[in-house]
Coordinates of C-alpha atoms in Angstrom, one line a residue:
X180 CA 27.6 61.2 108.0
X181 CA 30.2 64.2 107.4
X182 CA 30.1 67.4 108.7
X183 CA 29.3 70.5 107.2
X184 CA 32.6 71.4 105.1
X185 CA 34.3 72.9 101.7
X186 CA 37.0 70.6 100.5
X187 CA 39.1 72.3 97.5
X188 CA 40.4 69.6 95.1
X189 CA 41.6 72.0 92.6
X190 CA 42.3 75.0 90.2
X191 CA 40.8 75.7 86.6
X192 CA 41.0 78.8 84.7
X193 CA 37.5 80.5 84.8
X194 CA 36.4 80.4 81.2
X195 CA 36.7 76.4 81.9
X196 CA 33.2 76.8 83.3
X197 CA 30.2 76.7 81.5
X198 CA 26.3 77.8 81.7
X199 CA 25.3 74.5 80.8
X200 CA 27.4 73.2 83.8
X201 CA 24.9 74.5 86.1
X202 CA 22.7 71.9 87.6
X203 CA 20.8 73.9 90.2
X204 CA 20.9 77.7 91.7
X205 CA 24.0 78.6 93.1
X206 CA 24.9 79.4 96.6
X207 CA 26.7 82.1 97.7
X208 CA 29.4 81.4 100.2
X209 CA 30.6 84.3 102.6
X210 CA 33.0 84.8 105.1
X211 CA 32.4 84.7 109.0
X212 CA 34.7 86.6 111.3
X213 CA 32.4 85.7 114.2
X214 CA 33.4 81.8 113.5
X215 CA 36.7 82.0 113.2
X216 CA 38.7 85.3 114.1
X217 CA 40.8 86.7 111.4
X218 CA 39.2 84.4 108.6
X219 CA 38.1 87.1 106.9
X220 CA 41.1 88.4 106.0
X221 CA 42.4 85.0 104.6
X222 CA 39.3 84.9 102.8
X223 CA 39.6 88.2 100.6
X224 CA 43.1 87.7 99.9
X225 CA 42.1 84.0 98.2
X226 CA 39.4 85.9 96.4
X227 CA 41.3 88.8 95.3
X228 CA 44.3 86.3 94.0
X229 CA 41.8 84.2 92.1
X230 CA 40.1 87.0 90.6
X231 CA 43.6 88.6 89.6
X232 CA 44.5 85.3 88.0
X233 CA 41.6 84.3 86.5
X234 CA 40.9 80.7 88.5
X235 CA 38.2 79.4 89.9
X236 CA 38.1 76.7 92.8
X237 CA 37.2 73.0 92.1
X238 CA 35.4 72.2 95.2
X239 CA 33.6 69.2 97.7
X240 CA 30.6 70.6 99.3
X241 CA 28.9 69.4 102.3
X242 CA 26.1 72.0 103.7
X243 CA 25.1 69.8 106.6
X244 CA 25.2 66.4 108.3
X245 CA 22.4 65.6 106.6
X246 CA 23.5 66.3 102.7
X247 CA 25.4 64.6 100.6
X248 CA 28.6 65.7 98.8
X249 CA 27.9 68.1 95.6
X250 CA 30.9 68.8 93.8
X251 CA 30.6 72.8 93.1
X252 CA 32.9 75.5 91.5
X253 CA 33.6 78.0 93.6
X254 CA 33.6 81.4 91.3
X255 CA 35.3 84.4 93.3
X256 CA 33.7 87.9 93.8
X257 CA 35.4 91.0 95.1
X258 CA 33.5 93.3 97.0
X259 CA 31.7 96.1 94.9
X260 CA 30.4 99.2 96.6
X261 CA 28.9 102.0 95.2
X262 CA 27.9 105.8 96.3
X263 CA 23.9 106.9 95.3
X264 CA 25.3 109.0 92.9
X265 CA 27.0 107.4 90.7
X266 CA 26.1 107.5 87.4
X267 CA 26.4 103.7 86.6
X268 CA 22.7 103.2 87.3
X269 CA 22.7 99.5 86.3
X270 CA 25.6 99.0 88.8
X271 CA 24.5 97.4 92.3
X272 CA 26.9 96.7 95.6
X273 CA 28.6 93.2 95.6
X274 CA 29.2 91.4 98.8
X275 CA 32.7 89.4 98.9
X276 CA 32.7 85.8 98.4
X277 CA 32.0 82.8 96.2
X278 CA 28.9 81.9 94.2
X279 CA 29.2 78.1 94.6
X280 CA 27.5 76.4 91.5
X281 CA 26.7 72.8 92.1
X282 CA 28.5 70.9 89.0
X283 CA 27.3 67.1 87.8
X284 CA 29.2 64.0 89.0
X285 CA 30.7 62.0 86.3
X286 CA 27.3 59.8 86.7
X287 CA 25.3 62.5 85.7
X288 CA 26.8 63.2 82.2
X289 CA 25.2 61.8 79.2
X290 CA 25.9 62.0 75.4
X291 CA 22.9 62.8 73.5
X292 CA 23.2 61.6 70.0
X293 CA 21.6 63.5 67.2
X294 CA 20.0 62.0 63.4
X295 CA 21.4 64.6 62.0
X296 CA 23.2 68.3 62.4
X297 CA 19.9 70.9 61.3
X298 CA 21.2 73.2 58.4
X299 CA 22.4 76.7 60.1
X300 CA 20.0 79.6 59.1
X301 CA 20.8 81.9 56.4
X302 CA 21.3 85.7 57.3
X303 CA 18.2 86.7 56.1
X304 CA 16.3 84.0 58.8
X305 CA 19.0 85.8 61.7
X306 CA 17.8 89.1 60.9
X307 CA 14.4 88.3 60.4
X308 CA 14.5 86.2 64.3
X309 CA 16.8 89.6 65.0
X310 CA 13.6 91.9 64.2
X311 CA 11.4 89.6 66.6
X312 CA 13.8 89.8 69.3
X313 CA 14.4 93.4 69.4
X314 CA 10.5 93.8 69.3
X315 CA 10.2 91.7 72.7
X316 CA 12.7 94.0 74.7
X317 CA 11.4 95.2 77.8
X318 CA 12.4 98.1 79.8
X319 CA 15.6 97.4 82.4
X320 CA 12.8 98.2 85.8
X321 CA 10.2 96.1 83.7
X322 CA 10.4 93.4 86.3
X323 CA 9.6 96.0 89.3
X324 CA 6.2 96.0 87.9
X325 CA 5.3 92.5 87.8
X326 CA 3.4 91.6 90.8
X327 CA 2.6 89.0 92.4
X328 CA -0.8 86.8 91.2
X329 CA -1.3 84.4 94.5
X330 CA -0.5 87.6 96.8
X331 CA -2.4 89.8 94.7
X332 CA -5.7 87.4 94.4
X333 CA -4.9 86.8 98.6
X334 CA -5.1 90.8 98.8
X335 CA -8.6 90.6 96.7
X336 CA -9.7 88.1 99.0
X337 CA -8.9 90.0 102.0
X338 CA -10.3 93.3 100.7
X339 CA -13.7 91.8 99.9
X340 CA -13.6 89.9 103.2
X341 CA -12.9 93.1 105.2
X342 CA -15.4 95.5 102.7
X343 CA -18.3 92.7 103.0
X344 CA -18.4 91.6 99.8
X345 CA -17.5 88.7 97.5
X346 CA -14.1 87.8 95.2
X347 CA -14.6 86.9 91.8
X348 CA -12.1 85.2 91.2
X349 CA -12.5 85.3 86.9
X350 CA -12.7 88.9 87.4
X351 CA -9.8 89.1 89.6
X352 CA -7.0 87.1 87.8
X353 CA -4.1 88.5 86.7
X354 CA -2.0 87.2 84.4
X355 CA 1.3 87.4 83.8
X356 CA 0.9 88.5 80.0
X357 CA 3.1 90.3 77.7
X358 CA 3.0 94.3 77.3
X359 CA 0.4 95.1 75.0
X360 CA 2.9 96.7 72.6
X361 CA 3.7 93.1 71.5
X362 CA 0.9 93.7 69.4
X363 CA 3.0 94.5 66.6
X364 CA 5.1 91.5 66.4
X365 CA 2.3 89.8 64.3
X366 CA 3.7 91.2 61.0
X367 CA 7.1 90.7 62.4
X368 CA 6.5 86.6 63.1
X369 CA 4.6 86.2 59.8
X370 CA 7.6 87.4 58.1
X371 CA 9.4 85.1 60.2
X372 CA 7.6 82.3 59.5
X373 CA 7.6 82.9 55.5
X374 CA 11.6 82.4 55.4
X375 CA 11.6 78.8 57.5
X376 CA 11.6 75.4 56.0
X377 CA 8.2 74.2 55.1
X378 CA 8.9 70.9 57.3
X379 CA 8.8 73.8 60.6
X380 CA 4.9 74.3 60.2
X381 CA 4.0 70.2 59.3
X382 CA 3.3 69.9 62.8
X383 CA 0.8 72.7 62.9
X384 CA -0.8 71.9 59.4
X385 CA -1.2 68.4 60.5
X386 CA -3.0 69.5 64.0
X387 CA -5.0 72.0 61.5
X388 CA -6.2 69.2 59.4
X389 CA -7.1 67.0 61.7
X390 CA -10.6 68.2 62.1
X391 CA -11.4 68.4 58.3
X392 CA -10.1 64.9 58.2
X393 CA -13.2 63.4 60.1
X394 CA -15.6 65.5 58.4
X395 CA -15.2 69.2 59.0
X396 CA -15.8 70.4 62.5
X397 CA -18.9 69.6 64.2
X398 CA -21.3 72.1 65.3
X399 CA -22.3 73.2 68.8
X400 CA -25.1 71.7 69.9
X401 CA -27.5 73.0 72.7
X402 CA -27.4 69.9 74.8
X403 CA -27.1 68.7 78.6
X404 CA -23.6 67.7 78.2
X405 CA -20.0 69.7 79.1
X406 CA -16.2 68.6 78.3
X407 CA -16.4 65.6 81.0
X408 CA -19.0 63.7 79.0
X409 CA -21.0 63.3 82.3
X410 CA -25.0 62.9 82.0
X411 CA -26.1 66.1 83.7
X412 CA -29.8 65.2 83.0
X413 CA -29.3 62.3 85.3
X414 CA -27.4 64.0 87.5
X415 CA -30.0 67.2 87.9
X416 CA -32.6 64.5 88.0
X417 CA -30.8 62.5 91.1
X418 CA -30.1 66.0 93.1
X419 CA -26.3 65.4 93.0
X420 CA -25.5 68.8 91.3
X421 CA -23.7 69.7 94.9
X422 CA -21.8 66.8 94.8
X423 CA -19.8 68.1 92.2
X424 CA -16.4 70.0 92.0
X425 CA -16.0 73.5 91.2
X426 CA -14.3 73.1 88.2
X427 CA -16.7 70.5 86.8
X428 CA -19.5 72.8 87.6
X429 CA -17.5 75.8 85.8
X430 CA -16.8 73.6 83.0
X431 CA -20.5 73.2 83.1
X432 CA -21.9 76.5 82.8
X433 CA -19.5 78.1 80.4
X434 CA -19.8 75.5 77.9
X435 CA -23.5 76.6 77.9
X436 CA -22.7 80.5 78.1
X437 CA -23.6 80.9 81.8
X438 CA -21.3 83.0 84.7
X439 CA -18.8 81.0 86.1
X440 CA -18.6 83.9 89.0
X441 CA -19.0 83.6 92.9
X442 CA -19.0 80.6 95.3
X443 CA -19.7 77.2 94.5
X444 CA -23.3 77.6 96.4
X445 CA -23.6 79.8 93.5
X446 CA -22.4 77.5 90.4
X447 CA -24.6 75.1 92.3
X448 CA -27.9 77.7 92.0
X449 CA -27.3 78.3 88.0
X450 CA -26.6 75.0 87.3
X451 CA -29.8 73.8 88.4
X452 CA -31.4 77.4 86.5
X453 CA -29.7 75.9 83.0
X454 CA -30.8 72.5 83.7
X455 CA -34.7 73.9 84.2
X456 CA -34.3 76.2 80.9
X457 CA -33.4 72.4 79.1
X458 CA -36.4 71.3 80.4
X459 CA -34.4 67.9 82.5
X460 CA -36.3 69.4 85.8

Protein backbone atom coordinates (compact mmCIF):
# COMPACT_ATOMS: atom_id res chain seq x y z
CA UNK A 1 0.00 0.00 0.00
CA UNK A 2 1.02 3.74 -0.77
CA UNK A 3 0.57 6.54 1.21
CA UNK A 4 -1.68 9.23 0.98
CA UNK A 5 -0.09 11.57 -1.91
CA UNK A 6 -0.64 13.91 -5.20
CA UNK A 7 1.75 12.91 -7.92
CA UNK A 8 1.65 15.56 -10.93
CA UNK A 9 2.43 13.75 -14.23
CA UNK A 10 1.65 16.73 -16.34
CA UNK A 11 0.19 19.90 -17.99
CA UNK A 12 -2.88 20.32 -20.38
CA UNK A 13 -4.45 23.48 -21.44
CA UNK A 14 -7.84 23.74 -19.46
CA UNK A 15 -10.46 23.60 -22.28
CA UNK A 16 -8.66 19.99 -22.81
CA UNK A 17 -11.04 18.87 -20.12
CA UNK A 18 -14.40 17.81 -20.53
CA UNK A 19 -17.95 17.34 -18.56
CA UNK A 20 -18.20 13.97 -19.80
CA UNK A 21 -14.61 13.28 -18.29
CA UNK A 22 -16.11 13.33 -14.94
CA UNK A 23 -16.52 9.97 -13.47
CA UNK A 24 -17.54 10.92 -9.90
CA UNK A 25 -17.90 14.28 -7.63
CA UNK A 26 -14.96 16.12 -7.37
CA UNK A 27 -12.82 16.86 -4.35
CA UNK A 28 -11.58 19.85 -3.45
CA UNK A 29 -7.95 20.04 -2.51
CA UNK A 30 -6.75 22.90 -0.04
CA UNK A 31 -3.71 24.04 1.34
CA UNK A 32 -2.42 23.32 5.01
CA UNK A 33 -0.04 25.73 6.59
CA UNK A 34 -0.33 23.76 9.87
CA UNK A 35 1.36 20.57 7.83
CA UNK A 36 3.85 22.08 6.41
CA UNK A 37 5.03 25.77 7.21
CA UNK A 38 5.11 28.13 4.32
CA UNK A 39 3.22 25.64 1.84
CA UNK A 40 0.71 27.93 1.47
CA UNK A 41 2.49 30.30 -0.14
CA UNK A 42 3.89 27.81 -2.66
CA UNK A 43 0.48 26.66 -3.15
CA UNK A 44 -1.16 30.10 -4.38
CA UNK A 45 1.59 31.01 -6.49
CA UNK A 46 0.99 27.40 -8.51
CA UNK A 47 -2.65 28.33 -8.62
CA UNK A 48 -2.33 31.81 -9.59
CA UNK A 49 0.30 30.73 -12.51
CA UNK A 50 -2.08 28.08 -13.75
CA UNK A 51 -4.99 30.10 -13.78
CA UNK A 52 -2.96 33.01 -15.59
CA UNK A 53 -1.94 30.45 -18.15
CA UNK A 54 -4.79 28.57 -18.60
CA UNK A 55 -3.36 24.83 -17.48
CA UNK A 56 -4.65 22.47 -15.50
CA UNK A 57 -2.66 19.70 -13.63
CA UNK A 58 -2.54 16.00 -14.79
CA UNK A 59 -2.53 14.30 -11.56
CA UNK A 60 -1.95 10.56 -9.38
CA UNK A 61 -4.23 10.63 -6.41
CA UNK A 62 -3.93 8.54 -3.43
CA UNK A 63 -6.41 9.80 -0.45
CA UNK A 64 -5.29 7.09 1.90
CA UNK A 65 -3.45 3.81 2.54
CA UNK A 66 -6.31 2.20 1.98
CA UNK A 67 -7.35 3.60 -1.75
CA UNK A 68 -6.23 2.99 -4.78
CA UNK A 69 -4.69 5.42 -7.31
CA UNK A 70 -7.44 7.67 -9.30
CA UNK A 71 -5.88 9.58 -11.97
CA UNK A 72 -7.69 13.20 -11.44
CA UNK A 73 -7.26 16.76 -13.02
CA UNK A 74 -6.46 19.16 -10.84
CA UNK A 75 -8.48 22.50 -12.03
CA UNK A 76 -7.02 25.63 -10.09
CA UNK A 77 -9.15 28.29 -8.24
CA UNK A 78 -8.07 31.60 -6.91
CA UNK A 79 -9.43 32.84 -3.89
CA UNK A 80 -12.77 34.92 -4.38
CA UNK A 81 -14.04 37.16 -1.60
CA UNK A 82 -16.73 39.34 -1.51
CA UNK A 83 -18.20 42.29 0.80
CA UNK A 84 -22.37 41.96 1.71
CA UNK A 85 -22.89 44.63 -0.37
CA UNK A 86 -21.97 43.98 -3.36
CA UNK A 87 -24.22 44.10 -5.99
CA UNK A 88 -23.22 40.82 -7.71
CA UNK A 89 -25.90 38.86 -5.77
CA UNK A 90 -25.26 35.58 -7.57
CA UNK A 91 -21.50 35.98 -6.65
CA UNK A 92 -20.40 33.70 -3.49
CA UNK A 93 -16.70 33.64 -1.73
CA UNK A 94 -14.22 31.02 -3.27
CA UNK A 95 -11.77 29.33 -1.11
CA UNK A 96 -8.19 28.80 -2.92
CA UNK A 97 -7.26 25.52 -4.24
CA UNK A 98 -8.05 22.69 -6.65
CA UNK A 99 -11.29 20.85 -7.47
CA UNK A 100 -9.66 17.44 -8.20
CA UNK A 101 -12.00 15.58 -10.74
CA UNK A 102 -11.37 11.92 -10.74
CA UNK A 103 -10.73 11.12 -14.68
CA UNK A 104 -11.13 7.28 -16.27
CA UNK A 105 -8.09 4.95 -16.67
CA UNK A 106 -7.51 4.01 -20.16
CA UNK A 107 -9.48 0.67 -19.12
CA UNK A 108 -12.46 2.49 -18.44
CA UNK A 109 -12.96 3.99 -22.01
CA UNK A 110 -15.28 2.44 -24.39
CA UNK A 111 -16.45 3.29 -27.97
CA UNK A 112 -20.06 3.10 -28.31
CA UNK A 113 -21.06 2.37 -31.78
CA UNK A 114 -24.17 3.79 -33.20
CA UNK A 115 -26.86 2.21 -36.30
CA UNK A 116 -27.09 5.22 -37.43
CA UNK A 117 -26.45 9.30 -36.87
CA UNK A 118 -30.53 10.57 -35.90
CA UNK A 119 -31.38 13.42 -38.40
CA UNK A 120 -30.71 17.01 -36.49
CA UNK A 121 -33.98 18.89 -35.65
CA UNK A 122 -35.15 21.52 -37.82
CA UNK A 123 -35.48 25.08 -36.22
CA UNK A 124 -38.90 25.01 -35.88
CA UNK A 125 -38.47 21.50 -33.39
CA UNK A 126 -35.47 23.93 -31.40
CA UNK A 127 -37.84 26.63 -30.83
CA UNK A 128 -40.68 24.69 -30.16
CA UNK A 129 -38.22 22.39 -27.32
CA UNK A 130 -36.93 26.25 -26.66
CA UNK A 131 -40.64 27.25 -25.59
CA UNK A 132 -40.79 24.16 -23.21
CA UNK A 133 -37.58 24.88 -21.67
CA UNK A 134 -38.07 28.50 -20.94
CA UNK A 135 -41.51 27.43 -19.42
CA UNK A 136 -39.60 24.97 -16.76
CA UNK A 137 -37.24 27.86 -15.41
CA UNK A 138 -37.34 28.13 -11.86
CA UNK A 139 -36.42 31.06 -9.74
CA UNK A 140 -32.36 31.29 -8.82
CA UNK A 141 -33.37 30.75 -4.52
CA UNK A 142 -35.91 28.01 -5.98
CA UNK A 143 -33.81 25.28 -4.36
CA UNK A 144 -33.93 27.13 -0.77
CA UNK A 145 -37.34 26.02 -0.70
CA UNK A 146 -37.11 22.44 -1.32
CA UNK A 147 -37.10 20.65 1.90
CA UNK A 148 -36.23 17.72 2.95
CA UNK A 149 -39.07 14.61 2.62
CA UNK A 150 -37.28 11.87 5.15
CA UNK A 151 -36.53 14.87 7.71
CA UNK A 152 -39.73 16.40 7.12
CA UNK A 153 -41.89 12.94 7.56
CA UNK A 154 -39.18 12.31 10.82
CA UNK A 155 -40.41 15.88 12.09
CA UNK A 156 -44.26 14.62 11.57
CA UNK A 157 -43.36 11.61 13.39
CA UNK A 158 -41.92 13.42 16.16
CA UNK A 159 -44.63 16.04 16.39
CA UNK A 160 -47.47 13.47 16.64
CA UNK A 161 -45.29 11.49 19.02
CA UNK A 162 -44.74 14.52 21.32
CA UNK A 163 -48.67 15.98 20.75
CA UNK A 164 -50.14 12.30 21.41
CA UNK A 165 -51.42 11.51 18.31
CA UNK A 166 -50.81 9.39 15.26
CA UNK A 167 -48.73 10.07 11.65
CA UNK A 168 -50.43 9.44 8.61
CA UNK A 169 -48.14 8.83 6.62
CA UNK A 170 -50.34 9.20 3.03
CA UNK A 171 -51.38 12.38 4.43
CA UNK A 172 -48.00 13.44 5.32
CA UNK A 173 -45.89 12.86 2.12
CA UNK A 174 -44.33 15.30 0.37
CA UNK A 175 -43.25 15.12 -2.83
CA UNK A 176 -40.82 16.62 -4.60
CA UNK A 177 -43.19 17.84 -7.45
CA UNK A 178 -42.91 20.60 -9.91
CA UNK A 179 -44.32 24.30 -9.23
CA UNK A 180 -47.82 24.24 -10.04
CA UNK A 181 -47.29 26.89 -12.72
CA UNK A 182 -46.03 24.02 -14.98
CA UNK A 183 -49.53 23.65 -15.55
CA UNK A 184 -49.26 25.51 -18.69
CA UNK A 185 -46.71 23.49 -20.49
CA UNK A 186 -49.52 21.14 -21.62
CA UNK A 187 -50.21 23.22 -24.75
CA UNK A 188 -46.55 23.91 -24.97
CA UNK A 189 -45.56 19.86 -25.16
CA UNK A 190 -48.58 19.11 -27.42
CA UNK A 191 -47.12 21.55 -29.77
CA UNK A 192 -43.99 19.79 -29.21
CA UNK A 193 -45.01 16.63 -29.82
CA UNK A 194 -46.98 17.55 -33.22
CA UNK A 195 -43.48 18.62 -34.99
CA UNK A 196 -41.48 15.16 -34.03
CA UNK A 197 -41.16 12.15 -36.22
CA UNK A 198 -44.13 9.81 -36.04
CA UNK A 199 -41.59 6.88 -35.19
CA UNK A 200 -41.02 9.13 -31.50
CA UNK A 201 -44.64 8.21 -30.19
CA UNK A 202 -44.54 4.17 -31.64
CA UNK A 203 -43.51 3.30 -28.39
CA UNK A 204 -46.36 4.92 -26.56
CA UNK A 205 -49.05 3.92 -29.26
CA UNK A 206 -47.90 0.43 -29.04
CA UNK A 207 -48.18 0.45 -24.93
CA UNK A 208 -51.70 2.24 -25.70
CA UNK A 209 -52.89 -0.58 -27.88
CA UNK A 210 -51.92 -3.20 -26.05
CA UNK A 211 -55.02 -3.42 -23.95
CA UNK A 212 -57.51 -3.16 -26.99
CA UNK A 213 -55.34 -5.93 -28.47
CA UNK A 214 -56.67 -8.59 -25.94
CA UNK A 215 -60.14 -7.43 -26.02
CA UNK A 216 -60.52 -3.95 -24.71
CA UNK A 217 -59.83 -3.32 -21.10
CA UNK A 218 -61.45 -5.47 -18.55
CA UNK A 219 -63.68 -4.19 -16.01
CA UNK A 220 -63.33 -3.87 -12.25
CA UNK A 221 -64.71 -6.35 -10.59
CA UNK A 222 -65.86 -6.42 -6.88
CA UNK A 223 -63.89 -9.41 -5.81
CA UNK A 224 -61.56 -10.74 -2.80
CA UNK A 225 -58.53 -10.39 -4.82
CA UNK A 226 -55.63 -7.25 -4.90
CA UNK A 227 -52.46 -6.69 -7.37
CA UNK A 228 -50.53 -9.89 -5.63
CA UNK A 229 -53.08 -12.33 -6.86
CA UNK A 230 -53.18 -13.86 -3.25
CA UNK A 231 -56.49 -15.69 -2.08
CA UNK A 232 -57.67 -13.29 0.64
CA UNK A 233 -60.78 -15.45 1.16
CA UNK A 234 -58.45 -18.11 2.36
CA UNK A 235 -56.40 -16.13 4.01
CA UNK A 236 -59.36 -14.19 6.19
CA UNK A 237 -60.65 -17.61 6.59
CA UNK A 238 -57.16 -19.09 8.08
CA UNK A 239 -56.79 -15.75 10.48
CA UNK A 240 -53.41 -14.93 8.82
CA UNK A 241 -54.50 -11.27 7.85
CA UNK A 242 -51.56 -10.16 10.54
CA UNK A 243 -49.19 -12.08 8.97
CA UNK A 244 -49.12 -9.86 6.19
CA UNK A 245 -46.89 -6.83 5.18
CA UNK A 246 -47.91 -3.38 5.17
CA UNK A 247 -47.72 -2.84 1.75
CA UNK A 248 -49.65 -6.01 0.88
CA UNK A 249 -52.30 -5.03 3.26
CA UNK A 250 -52.39 -1.29 1.59
CA UNK A 251 -52.36 -2.80 -1.67
CA UNK A 252 -55.31 -4.55 -0.28
CA UNK A 253 -57.61 -2.02 0.79
CA UNK A 254 -57.16 0.59 -1.83
CA UNK A 255 -57.73 -1.71 -4.60
CA UNK A 256 -61.17 -2.06 -2.90
CA UNK A 257 -61.61 1.82 -2.05
CA UNK A 258 -60.74 1.48 1.70
CA UNK A 259 -58.15 4.00 3.90
CA UNK A 260 -54.82 2.98 3.64
CA UNK A 261 -54.14 5.40 6.85
CA UNK A 262 -52.63 4.63 10.43
CA UNK A 263 -50.70 1.65 11.81
CA UNK A 264 -50.62 -1.72 10.54
CA UNK A 265 -52.93 -2.84 13.70
CA UNK A 266 -55.14 -0.64 11.80
CA UNK A 267 -54.83 -2.05 8.00
CA UNK A 268 -55.17 -5.28 9.97
CA UNK A 269 -58.77 -4.06 11.62
CA UNK A 270 -60.25 -2.92 8.00
CA UNK A 271 -59.08 -5.64 6.26
CA UNK A 272 -60.93 -8.01 8.20
CA UNK A 273 -64.13 -5.11 8.01
CA UNK A 274 -63.90 -5.54 3.86
CA UNK A 275 -63.47 -9.16 4.05
CA UNK A 276 -66.95 -9.34 6.44
CA UNK A 277 -68.80 -6.80 3.90
CA UNK A 278 -67.74 -9.77 1.04
CA UNK A 279 -69.34 -12.00 2.98
CA UNK A 280 -65.66 -14.64 3.27
CA UNK A 281 -66.24 -14.28 7.31
Amino acid sequence: TSEASITVLGCLPEDWLQPYHAVRSPYFIHPDEGSMKGSTTAFVALVDALVDSKKILLSRLIRSSSSSPQLVALLPQKECLYDDDDEEEDEKDKAVGFHAITLPFADDLREVKLDRVPDPPNDSVVDAMLAVVNSMTVGRDFIREVSNPVLQKQYAILQAIALGGSYDEEEGAIELAPPEEWAQLKGRVDTLESLLPEATTTAAKRKAGAGAASGGTAKKSKTVQDDSSLDWAEIGKSKTVEKQTVPVLKAFLKSHDYPVGGKKADLVARAYEALTAFGVL
